[in-house]
Coordinates of C-alpha atoms in Angstrom, one line a residue:
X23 CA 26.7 -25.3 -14.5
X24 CA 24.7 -22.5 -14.4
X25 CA 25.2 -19.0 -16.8
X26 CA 24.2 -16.0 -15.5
X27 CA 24.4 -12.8 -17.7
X28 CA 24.4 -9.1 -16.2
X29 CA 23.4 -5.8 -18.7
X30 CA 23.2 -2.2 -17.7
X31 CA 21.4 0.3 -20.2
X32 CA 22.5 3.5 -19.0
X33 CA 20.1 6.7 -18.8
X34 CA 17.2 4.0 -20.0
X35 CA 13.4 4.4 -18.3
X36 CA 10.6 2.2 -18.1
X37 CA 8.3 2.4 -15.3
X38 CA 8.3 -0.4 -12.7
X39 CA 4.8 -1.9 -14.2
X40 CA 6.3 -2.6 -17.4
X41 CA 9.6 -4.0 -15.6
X42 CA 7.6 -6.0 -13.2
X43 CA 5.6 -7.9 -16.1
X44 CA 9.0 -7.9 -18.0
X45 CA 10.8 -9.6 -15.7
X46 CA 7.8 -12.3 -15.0
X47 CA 7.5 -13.1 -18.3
X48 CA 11.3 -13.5 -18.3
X49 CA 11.5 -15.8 -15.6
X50 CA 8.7 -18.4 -17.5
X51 CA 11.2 -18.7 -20.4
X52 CA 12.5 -22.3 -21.0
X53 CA 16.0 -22.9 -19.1
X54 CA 15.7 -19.2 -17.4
X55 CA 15.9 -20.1 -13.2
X56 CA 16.0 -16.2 -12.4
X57 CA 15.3 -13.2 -14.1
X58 CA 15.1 -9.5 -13.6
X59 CA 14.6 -6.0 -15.7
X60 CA 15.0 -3.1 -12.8
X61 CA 15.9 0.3 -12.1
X62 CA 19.1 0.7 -10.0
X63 CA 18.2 1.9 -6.8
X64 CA 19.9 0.9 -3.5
X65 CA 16.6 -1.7 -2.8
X66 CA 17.0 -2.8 -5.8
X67 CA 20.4 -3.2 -6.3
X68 CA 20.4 -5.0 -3.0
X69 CA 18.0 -7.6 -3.8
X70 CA 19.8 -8.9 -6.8
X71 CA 22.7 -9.3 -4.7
X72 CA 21.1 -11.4 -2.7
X73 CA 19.7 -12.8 -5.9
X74 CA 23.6 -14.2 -6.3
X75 CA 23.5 -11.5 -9.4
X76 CA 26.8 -9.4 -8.9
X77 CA 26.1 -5.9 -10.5
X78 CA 29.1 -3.2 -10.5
X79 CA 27.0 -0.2 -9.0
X80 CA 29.4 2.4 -9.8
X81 CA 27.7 5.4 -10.4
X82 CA 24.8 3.9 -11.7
X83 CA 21.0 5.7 -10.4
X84 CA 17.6 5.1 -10.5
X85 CA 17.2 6.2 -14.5
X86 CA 19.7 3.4 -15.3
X87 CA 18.1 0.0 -16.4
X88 CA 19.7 -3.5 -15.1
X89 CA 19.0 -6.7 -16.9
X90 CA 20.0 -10.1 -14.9
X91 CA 19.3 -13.4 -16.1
X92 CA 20.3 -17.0 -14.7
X93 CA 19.8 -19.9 -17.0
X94 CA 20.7 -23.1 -17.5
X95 CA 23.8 -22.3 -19.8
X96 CA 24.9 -19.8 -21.9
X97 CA 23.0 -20.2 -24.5
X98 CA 19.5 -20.1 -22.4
X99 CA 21.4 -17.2 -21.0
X100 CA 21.5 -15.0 -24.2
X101 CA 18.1 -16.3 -25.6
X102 CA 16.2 -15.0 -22.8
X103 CA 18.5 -11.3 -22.5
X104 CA 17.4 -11.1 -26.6
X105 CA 14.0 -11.7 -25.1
X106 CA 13.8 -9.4 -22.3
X107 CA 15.0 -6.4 -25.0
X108 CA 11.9 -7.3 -27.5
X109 CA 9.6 -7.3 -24.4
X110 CA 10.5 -4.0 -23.4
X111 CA 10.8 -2.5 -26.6
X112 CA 7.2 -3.8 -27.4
X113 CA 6.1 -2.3 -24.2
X114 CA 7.4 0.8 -25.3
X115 CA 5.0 0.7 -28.3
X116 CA 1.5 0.9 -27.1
X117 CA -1.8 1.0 -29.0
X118 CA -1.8 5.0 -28.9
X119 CA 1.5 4.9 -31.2
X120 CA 1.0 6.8 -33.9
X121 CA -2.4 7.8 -33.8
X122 CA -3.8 11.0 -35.6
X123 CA -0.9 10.5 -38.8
X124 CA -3.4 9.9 -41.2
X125 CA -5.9 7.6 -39.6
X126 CA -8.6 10.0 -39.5
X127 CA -8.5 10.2 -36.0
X128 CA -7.5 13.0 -33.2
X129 CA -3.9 12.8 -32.0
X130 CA -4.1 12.2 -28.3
X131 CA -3.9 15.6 -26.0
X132 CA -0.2 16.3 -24.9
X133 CA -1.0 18.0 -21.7
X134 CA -3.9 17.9 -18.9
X135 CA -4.8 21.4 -20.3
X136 CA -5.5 20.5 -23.5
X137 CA -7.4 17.4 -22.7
X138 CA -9.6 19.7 -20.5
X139 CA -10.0 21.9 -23.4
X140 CA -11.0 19.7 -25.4
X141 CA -13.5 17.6 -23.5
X142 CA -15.7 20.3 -21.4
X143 CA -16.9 17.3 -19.0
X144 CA -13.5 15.8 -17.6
X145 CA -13.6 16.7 -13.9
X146 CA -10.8 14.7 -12.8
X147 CA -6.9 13.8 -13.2
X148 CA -5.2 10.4 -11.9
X149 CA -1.9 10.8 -11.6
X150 CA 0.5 9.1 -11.8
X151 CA 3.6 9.6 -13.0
X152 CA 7.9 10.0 -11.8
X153 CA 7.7 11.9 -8.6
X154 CA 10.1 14.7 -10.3
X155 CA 7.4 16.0 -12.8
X156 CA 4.7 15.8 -10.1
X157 CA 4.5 19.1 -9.3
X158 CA 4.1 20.4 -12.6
X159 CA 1.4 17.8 -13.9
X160 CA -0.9 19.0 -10.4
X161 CA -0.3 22.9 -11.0
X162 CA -1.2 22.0 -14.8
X163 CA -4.7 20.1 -13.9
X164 CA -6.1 22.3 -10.9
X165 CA -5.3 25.4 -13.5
X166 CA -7.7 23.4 -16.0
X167 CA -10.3 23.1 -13.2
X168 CA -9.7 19.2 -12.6
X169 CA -10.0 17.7 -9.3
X170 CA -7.1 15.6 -8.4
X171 CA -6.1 11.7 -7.7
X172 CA -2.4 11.3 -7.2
X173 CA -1.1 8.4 -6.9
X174 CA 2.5 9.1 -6.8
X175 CA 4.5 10.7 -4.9
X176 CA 7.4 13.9 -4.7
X177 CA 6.0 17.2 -3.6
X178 CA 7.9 18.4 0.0
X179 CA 5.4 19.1 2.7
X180 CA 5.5 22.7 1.9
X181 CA 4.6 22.3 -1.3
X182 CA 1.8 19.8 -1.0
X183 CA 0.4 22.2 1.4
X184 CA 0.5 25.3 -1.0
X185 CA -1.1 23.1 -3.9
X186 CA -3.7 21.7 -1.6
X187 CA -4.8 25.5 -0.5
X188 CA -5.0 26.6 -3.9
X189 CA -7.3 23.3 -4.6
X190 CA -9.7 24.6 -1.9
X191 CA -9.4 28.2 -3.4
X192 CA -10.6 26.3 -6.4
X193 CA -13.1 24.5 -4.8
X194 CA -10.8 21.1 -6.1
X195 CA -10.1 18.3 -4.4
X196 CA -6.4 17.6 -4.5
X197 CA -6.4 13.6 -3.3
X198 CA -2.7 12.9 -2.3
X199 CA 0.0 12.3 -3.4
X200 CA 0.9 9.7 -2.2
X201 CA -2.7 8.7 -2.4
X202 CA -3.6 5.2 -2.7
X203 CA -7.6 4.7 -2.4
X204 CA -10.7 6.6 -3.1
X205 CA -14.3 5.4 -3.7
X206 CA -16.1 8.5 -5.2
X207 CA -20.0 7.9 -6.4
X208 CA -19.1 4.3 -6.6
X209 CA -16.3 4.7 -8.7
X210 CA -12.7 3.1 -7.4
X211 CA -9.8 5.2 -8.0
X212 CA -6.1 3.5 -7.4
X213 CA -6.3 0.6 -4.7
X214 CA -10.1 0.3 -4.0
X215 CA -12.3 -3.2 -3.2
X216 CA -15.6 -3.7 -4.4
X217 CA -17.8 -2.5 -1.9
X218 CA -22.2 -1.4 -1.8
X219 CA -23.3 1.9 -1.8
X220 CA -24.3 2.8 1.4
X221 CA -24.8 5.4 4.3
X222 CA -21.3 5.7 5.5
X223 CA -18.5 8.2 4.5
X224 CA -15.1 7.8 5.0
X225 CA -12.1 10.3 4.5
X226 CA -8.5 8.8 4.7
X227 CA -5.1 9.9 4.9
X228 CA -4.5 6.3 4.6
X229 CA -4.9 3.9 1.3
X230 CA -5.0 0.5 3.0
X231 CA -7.2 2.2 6.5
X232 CA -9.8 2.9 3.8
X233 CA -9.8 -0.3 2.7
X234 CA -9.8 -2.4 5.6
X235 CA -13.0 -0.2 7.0
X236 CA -15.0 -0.4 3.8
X237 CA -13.9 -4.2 3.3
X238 CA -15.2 -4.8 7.1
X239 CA -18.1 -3.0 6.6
X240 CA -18.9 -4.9 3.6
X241 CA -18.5 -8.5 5.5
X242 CA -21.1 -6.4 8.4
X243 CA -23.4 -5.9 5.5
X244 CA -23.1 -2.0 5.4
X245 CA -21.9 0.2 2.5
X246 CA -20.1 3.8 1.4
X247 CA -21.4 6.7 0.0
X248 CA -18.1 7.9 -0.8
X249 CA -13.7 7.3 0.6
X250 CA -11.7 10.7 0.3
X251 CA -8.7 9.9 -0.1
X252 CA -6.1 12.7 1.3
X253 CA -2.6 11.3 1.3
X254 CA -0.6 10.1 3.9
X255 CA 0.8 13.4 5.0
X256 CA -2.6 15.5 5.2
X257 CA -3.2 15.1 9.1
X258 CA 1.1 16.4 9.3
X259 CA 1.6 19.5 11.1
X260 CA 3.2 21.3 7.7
X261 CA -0.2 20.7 5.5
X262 CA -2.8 20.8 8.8
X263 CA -5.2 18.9 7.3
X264 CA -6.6 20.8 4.4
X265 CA -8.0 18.2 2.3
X266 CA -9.5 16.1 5.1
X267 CA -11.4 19.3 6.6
X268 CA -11.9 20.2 2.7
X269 CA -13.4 16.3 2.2
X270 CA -15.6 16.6 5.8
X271 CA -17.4 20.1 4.0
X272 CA -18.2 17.8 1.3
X273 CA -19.3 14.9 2.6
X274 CA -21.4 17.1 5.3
X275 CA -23.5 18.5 2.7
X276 CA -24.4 15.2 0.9
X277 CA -27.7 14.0 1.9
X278 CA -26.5 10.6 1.3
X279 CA -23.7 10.5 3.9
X280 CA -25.5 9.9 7.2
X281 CA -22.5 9.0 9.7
X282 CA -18.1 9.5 9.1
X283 CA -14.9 7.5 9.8
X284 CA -12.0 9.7 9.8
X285 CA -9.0 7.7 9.2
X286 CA -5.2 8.3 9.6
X287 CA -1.7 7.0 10.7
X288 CA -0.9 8.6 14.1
X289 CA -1.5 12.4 13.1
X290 CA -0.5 15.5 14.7
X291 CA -2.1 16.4 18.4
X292 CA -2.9 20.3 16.9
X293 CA -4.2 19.1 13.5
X294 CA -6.0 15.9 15.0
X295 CA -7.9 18.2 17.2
X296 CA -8.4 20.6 14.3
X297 CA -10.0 17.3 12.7
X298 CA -12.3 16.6 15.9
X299 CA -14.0 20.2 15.3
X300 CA -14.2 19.8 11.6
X301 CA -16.3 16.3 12.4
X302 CA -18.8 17.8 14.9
X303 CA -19.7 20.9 12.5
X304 CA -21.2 18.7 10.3
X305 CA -23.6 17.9 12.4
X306 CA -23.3 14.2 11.8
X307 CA -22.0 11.4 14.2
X308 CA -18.2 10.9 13.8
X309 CA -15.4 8.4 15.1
X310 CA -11.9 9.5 14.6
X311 CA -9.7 6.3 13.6
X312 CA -5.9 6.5 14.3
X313 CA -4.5 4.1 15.0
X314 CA -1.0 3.6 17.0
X315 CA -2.0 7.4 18.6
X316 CA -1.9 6.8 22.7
X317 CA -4.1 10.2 23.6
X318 CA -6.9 11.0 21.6
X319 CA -7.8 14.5 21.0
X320 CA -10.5 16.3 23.0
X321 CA -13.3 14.7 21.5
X322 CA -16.7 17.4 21.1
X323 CA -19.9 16.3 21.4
X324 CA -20.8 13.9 18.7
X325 CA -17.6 12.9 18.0
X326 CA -15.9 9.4 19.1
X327 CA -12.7 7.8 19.0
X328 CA -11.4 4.2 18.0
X329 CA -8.0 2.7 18.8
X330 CA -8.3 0.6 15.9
X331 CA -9.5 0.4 12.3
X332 CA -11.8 -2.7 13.4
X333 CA -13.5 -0.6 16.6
X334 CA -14.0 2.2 13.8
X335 CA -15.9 -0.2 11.2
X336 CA -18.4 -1.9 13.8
X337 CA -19.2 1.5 15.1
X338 CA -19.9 2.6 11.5
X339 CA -21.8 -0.3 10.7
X340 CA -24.0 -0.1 14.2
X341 CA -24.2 3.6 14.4
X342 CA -23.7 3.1 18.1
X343 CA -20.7 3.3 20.7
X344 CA -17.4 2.4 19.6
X345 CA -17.1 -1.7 21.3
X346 CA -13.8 -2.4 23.3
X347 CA -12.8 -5.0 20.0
X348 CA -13.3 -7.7 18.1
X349 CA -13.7 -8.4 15.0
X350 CA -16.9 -7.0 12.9
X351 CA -18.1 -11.3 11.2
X352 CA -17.3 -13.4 13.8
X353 CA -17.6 -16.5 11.5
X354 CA -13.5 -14.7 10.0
X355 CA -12.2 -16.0 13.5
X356 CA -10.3 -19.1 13.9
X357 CA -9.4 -21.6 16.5
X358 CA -7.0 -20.4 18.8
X359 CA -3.4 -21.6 17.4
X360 CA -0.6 -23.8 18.7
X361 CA 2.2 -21.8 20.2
X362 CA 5.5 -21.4 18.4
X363 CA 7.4 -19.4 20.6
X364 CA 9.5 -16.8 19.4
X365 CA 10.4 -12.9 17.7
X366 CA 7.1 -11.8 15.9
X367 CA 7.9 -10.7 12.1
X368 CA 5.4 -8.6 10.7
X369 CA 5.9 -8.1 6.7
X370 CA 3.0 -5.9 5.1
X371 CA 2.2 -3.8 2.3
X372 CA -0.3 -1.9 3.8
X373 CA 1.5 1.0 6.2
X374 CA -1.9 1.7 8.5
X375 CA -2.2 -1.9 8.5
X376 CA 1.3 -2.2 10.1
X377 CA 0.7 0.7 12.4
X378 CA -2.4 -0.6 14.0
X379 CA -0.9 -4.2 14.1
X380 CA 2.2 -2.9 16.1
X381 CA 0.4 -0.8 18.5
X382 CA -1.4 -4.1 19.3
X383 CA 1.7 -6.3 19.7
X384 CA 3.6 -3.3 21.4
X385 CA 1.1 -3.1 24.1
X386 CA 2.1 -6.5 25.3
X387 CA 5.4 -6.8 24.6
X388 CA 7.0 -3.1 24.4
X389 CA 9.5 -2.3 21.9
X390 CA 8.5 -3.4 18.3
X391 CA 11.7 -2.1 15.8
X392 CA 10.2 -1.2 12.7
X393 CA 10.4 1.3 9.3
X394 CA 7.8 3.2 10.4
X395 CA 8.1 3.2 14.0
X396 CA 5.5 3.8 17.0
X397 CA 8.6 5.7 18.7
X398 CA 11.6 7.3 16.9
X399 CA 13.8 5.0 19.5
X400 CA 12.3 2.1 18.0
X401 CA 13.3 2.8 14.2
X402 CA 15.4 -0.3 12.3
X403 CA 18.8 0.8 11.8
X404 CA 18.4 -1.4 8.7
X405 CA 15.1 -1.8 7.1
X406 CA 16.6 -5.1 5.9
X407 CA 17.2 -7.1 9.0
X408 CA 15.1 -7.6 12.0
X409 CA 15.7 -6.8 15.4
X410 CA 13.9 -8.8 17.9
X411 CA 10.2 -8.3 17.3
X412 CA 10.3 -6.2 14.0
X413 CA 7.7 -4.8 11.8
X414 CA 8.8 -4.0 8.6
X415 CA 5.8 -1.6 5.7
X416 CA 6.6 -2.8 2.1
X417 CA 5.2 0.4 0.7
X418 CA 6.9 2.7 2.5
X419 CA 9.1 5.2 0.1
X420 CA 12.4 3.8 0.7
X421 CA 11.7 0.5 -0.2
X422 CA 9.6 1.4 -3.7
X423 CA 12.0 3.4 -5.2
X424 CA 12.0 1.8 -9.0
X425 CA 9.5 -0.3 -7.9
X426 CA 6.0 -1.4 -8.1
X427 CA 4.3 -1.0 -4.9
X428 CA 4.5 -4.4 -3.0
X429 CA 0.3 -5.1 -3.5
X430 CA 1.3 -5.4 -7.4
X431 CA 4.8 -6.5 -7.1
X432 CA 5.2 -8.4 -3.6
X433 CA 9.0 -9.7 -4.5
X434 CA 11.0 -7.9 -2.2
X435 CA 8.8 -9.1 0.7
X436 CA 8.4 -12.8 -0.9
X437 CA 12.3 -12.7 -0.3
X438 CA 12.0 -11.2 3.2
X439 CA 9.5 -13.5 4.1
X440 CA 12.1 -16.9 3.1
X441 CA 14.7 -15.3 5.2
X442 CA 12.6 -14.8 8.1
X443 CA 11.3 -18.4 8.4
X444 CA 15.3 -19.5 8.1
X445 CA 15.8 -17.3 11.2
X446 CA 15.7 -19.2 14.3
X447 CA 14.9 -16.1 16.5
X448 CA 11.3 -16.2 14.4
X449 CA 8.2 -17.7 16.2
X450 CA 5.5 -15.9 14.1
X451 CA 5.5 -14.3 10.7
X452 CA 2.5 -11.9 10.5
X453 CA 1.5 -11.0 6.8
X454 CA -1.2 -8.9 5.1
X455 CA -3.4 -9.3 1.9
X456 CA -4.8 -6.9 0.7
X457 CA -7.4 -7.9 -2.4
X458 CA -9.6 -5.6 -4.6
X459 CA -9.0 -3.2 -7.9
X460 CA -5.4 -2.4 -8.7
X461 CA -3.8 -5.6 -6.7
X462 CA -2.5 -8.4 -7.9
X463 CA -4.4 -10.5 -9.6
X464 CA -4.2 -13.6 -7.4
X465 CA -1.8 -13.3 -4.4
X466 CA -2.7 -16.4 -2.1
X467 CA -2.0 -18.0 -5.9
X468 CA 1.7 -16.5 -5.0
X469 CA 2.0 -16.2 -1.5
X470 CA 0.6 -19.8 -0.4
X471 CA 3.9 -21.8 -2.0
X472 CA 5.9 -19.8 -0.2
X473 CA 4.1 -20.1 3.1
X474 CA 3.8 -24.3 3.0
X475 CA 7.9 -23.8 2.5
X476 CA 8.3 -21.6 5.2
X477 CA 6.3 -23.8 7.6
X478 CA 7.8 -26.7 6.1
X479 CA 11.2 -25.2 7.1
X480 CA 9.9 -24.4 10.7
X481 CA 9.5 -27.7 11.1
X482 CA 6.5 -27.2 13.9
X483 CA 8.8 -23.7 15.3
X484 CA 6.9 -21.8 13.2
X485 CA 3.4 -20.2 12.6
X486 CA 2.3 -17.8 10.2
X487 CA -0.6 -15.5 10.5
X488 CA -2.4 -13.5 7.8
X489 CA -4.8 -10.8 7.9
X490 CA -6.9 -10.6 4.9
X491 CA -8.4 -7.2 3.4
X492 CA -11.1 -7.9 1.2
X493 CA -14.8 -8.0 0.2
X494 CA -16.8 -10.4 -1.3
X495 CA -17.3 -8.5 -4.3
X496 CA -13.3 -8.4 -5.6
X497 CA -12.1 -10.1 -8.3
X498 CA -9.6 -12.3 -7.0
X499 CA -12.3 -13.9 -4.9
X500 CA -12.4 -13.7 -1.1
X501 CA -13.3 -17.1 -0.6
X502 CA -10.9 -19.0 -2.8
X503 CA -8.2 -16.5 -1.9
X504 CA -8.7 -17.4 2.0
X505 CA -8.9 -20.9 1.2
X506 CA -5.4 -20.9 -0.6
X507 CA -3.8 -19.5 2.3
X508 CA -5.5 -21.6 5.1
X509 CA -4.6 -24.6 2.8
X510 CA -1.1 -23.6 3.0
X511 CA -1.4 -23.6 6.9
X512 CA -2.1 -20.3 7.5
X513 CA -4.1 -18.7 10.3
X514 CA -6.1 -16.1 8.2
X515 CA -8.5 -13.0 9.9
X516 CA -10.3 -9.8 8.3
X517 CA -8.5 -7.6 10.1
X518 CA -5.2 -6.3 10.9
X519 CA -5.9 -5.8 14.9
X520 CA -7.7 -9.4 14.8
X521 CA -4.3 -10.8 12.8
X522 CA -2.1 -9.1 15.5
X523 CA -3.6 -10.6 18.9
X524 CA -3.3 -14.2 17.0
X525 CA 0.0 -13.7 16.7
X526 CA 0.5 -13.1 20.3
X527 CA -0.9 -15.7 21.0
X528 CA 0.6 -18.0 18.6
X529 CA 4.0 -16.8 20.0
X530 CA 3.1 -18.0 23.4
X531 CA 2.4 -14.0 24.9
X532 CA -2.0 -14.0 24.6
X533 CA -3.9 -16.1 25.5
X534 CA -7.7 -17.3 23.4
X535 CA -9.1 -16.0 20.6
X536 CA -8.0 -13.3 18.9

């Protein structure tokens, strides 16, 4: 008989890093079956009930801490609770405690002001920090002259606008929020991959866009000179676009940058042509990248337009016409799979990755329910159950409230992904890896047990697809991590688009290669 053992710490913060490592160590303690350290949101809340953990909600909010633990009996039980307390208590003790009380050595600066202050040279703030004391921490560092990467998000549109137009007064980049990749004089900020330097320059208003056209270009043997990132709401009709017409200034007045990808989730029609103009005044050829938008702006001389993230990166790498697909190293493209028939169930962590993967599914087979849907008819009434063909973005807000997002902590989707291969309905589950700086440190390590159970389950109904963002230079190792996964039985690409027409076809509705 099993002991299971539920704790709530009331008005208690840790930040869903620390709770994520907490609750992994937990789980590798001796007689411990299941283990968690969490913030009580609704998502997570949810998932330990399905967990078998029963938690008495009540009132309890996200700056409330819950502690679950299954073990083998009680004892195991309590031991591993006593142990989840020490860990987070030593987390709360890191090596900057106490410095400056009579070591000799400065106290560390309180405030982005008086870090500037005291160090002349700082040019830049990474942010990242609870959404609520956003505003204040980018007001503090463009005031002290910083530009700015922010991770997080929590600044309204109107807001976000207002601080991005005083960053341009400033001559500042403000990068986000909500910003998860930038690649600035070689330097990787948030999610980035190791990629060459190189004559391309890329502005994004997209984390994992920018990475699967510098990781694409990197397998085509091409490199970056720099990847703006913007946030994911720059190209919205309430901020216009300031950072990305901010970013295409920049980039058109650095000798290095010879040609520009312009990247975004489907933006809006006034801003994307706003964006189109920008492009051709810098004088330098330009393909616009959005994918799941059906029209493309009027395009002005100079200026081209790709359907997908893949069409974008072998333009960039050829400096020539935009090709009608494929993907940029044919040696990524595998055999054509057998058919499963079946609903296709697309789980990713990467939301551009998800949008251009839809469009390509919903152009053969119509409505795709999703999070983050193609059409506002096509939205999940429940982000937690499928509807026919359903595409569901891990790192969308809703689901990382109190959480890590879903490249470091992929748990809620590793549960998703079980319950999906139980369903009958499923013929296909479609998946994304995304590798590089910032990711976790080895997820086919994670994800490849899962996928020979799921299969196994299937029983020969099921297939499972993967699309693998990385380049050759990341430390998880693009080789290894693409032969864990095709050792587990999946079909692995390079690119989302590539990824999507194999699982068409794996669910009976392309035909050949992908």
């Amino acid at each position: 008989m099993t002991a299971s053992r539920v704790e709530v710490r009331r008005g208690t913060y840790h930040d869903s890093v620390t709770l994520m490592q907490v609750s992994r160590q937990a789980e590798e303690l001796p007689g411990v079956e299941a283990a968690a350290a969490v913030a009580a949101t609704p998502v997570n809340l949810e998932l330990l009930a399905r967990q078998g953990f029963t938690v008495n909600a009540g009132e309890l909010g996200p700056s409330d801490l819950v502690l679950c633990v299954r073990a083998a009996d009680e004892e195991a039980a309590a031991r591993a609770l006593e142990q989840v307390e020490a860990l987070l208590a030593g987390a709360g003790r890191g090596p900057g405690s106490g410095a400056g009380s009579g070591s000799g050595q400065l106290a560390a600066p309180r405030s982005l002001r008086a870090a500037a202050r005291r160090d002349p040279d700082l040019n830049l703030a990474v942010l990242s920090v609870p959404g609520r004391h956003l505003h204040y921490e980018v007001a503090g560092a463009l005031q002290a002259g910083l530009h700015v990467f922010c991770f997080s998000d929590g600044l309204d549109p109107a807001t976000e606008a207002a601080r991005k137009r005083d960053a341009a007064r400033r001559g500042l980049l403000l990068m986000g929020p909500d910003c998860g990749t930038a690649i600035i004089d070689g330097v990787g900020l948030g999610f980035a991959n190791a990629v060459p330097r190189g004559p391309v320059g890329i502005v994004g208003a997209s984390g994992t866009g920018i990475q699967e056209v510098t990781c694409l270009l990197d397998a085509a043997g091409a490199g970056i000179s720099h990847a703006i990132g913007v946030g994911g709401r720059d190209l919205s009709p309430e901020v216009g676009g300031i950072m990305t017409l901010r970013a295409l200034v920049l980039l058109a007045a650095d000798d290095a940058t010879e040609r520009l990808v312009i990247i975004s989730k489907p933006p809006d029609p006034r801003v994307a042509r706003l964006v189109a103009d920008a492009a051709a005044a810098t004088g330098k050829p330009a393909v616009l990248a959005f994918p799941g938008l059906g029209d493309p702006p009027p395009l002005p001389d100079g200026v081209s337009f790709a359907a997908s993230l893949e069409a974008a990166a072998a333009w960039a790498a050829g400096g020539g016409s935009v090709p009608s697909g494929g993907a940029v190293d044919s040696r990524s493209r595998p055999d054509p799979p057998a058919v499963t028939p079946g609903a296709i169930r697309g789980l990713f962590c990467g939301g551009t990755l998800c949008y251009e993967a839809m469009a390509v599914v919903a152009r053969v087979v119509g409505r795709v329910a999703s999070n983050i849907p193609l059409r506002s008819e096509w939205r999940l009434a429940d982000p937690h159950r499928s509807e026919g063909h359903t595409f569901v973005d891990f790192g969308d807000d809703a689901l990382t409230e109190g959480r890590a997002h879903p490249m470091i902590d992929p748990g809620l989707r590793n549960e998703r992904l079980r319950r999906e291969a139980a369903d009958p309905e499923t013929g296909v589950v479609l998946l994304d890896v995304v590798l590089g700086y910032g990711a976790h440190p080895d997820p086919a390590g994670e994800l490849a047990p899962l996928i020979e159970g799921a299969l196994a389950e299937g029983a020969g109904g099921l297939s499972v697809v993967v699309s693998l963002c990385g380049a050759a230079g990341d430390p998880q190792g693009l080789d290894g991590q693409a032969a864990a996964l095709r050792a587990a039985g999946a079909l692995v690409t390079r690119s989302s688009a590539a990824a999507a027409r194999l699982a068409l076809a794996a669910a009976g509705l392309g035909k050949g290669r992908p």
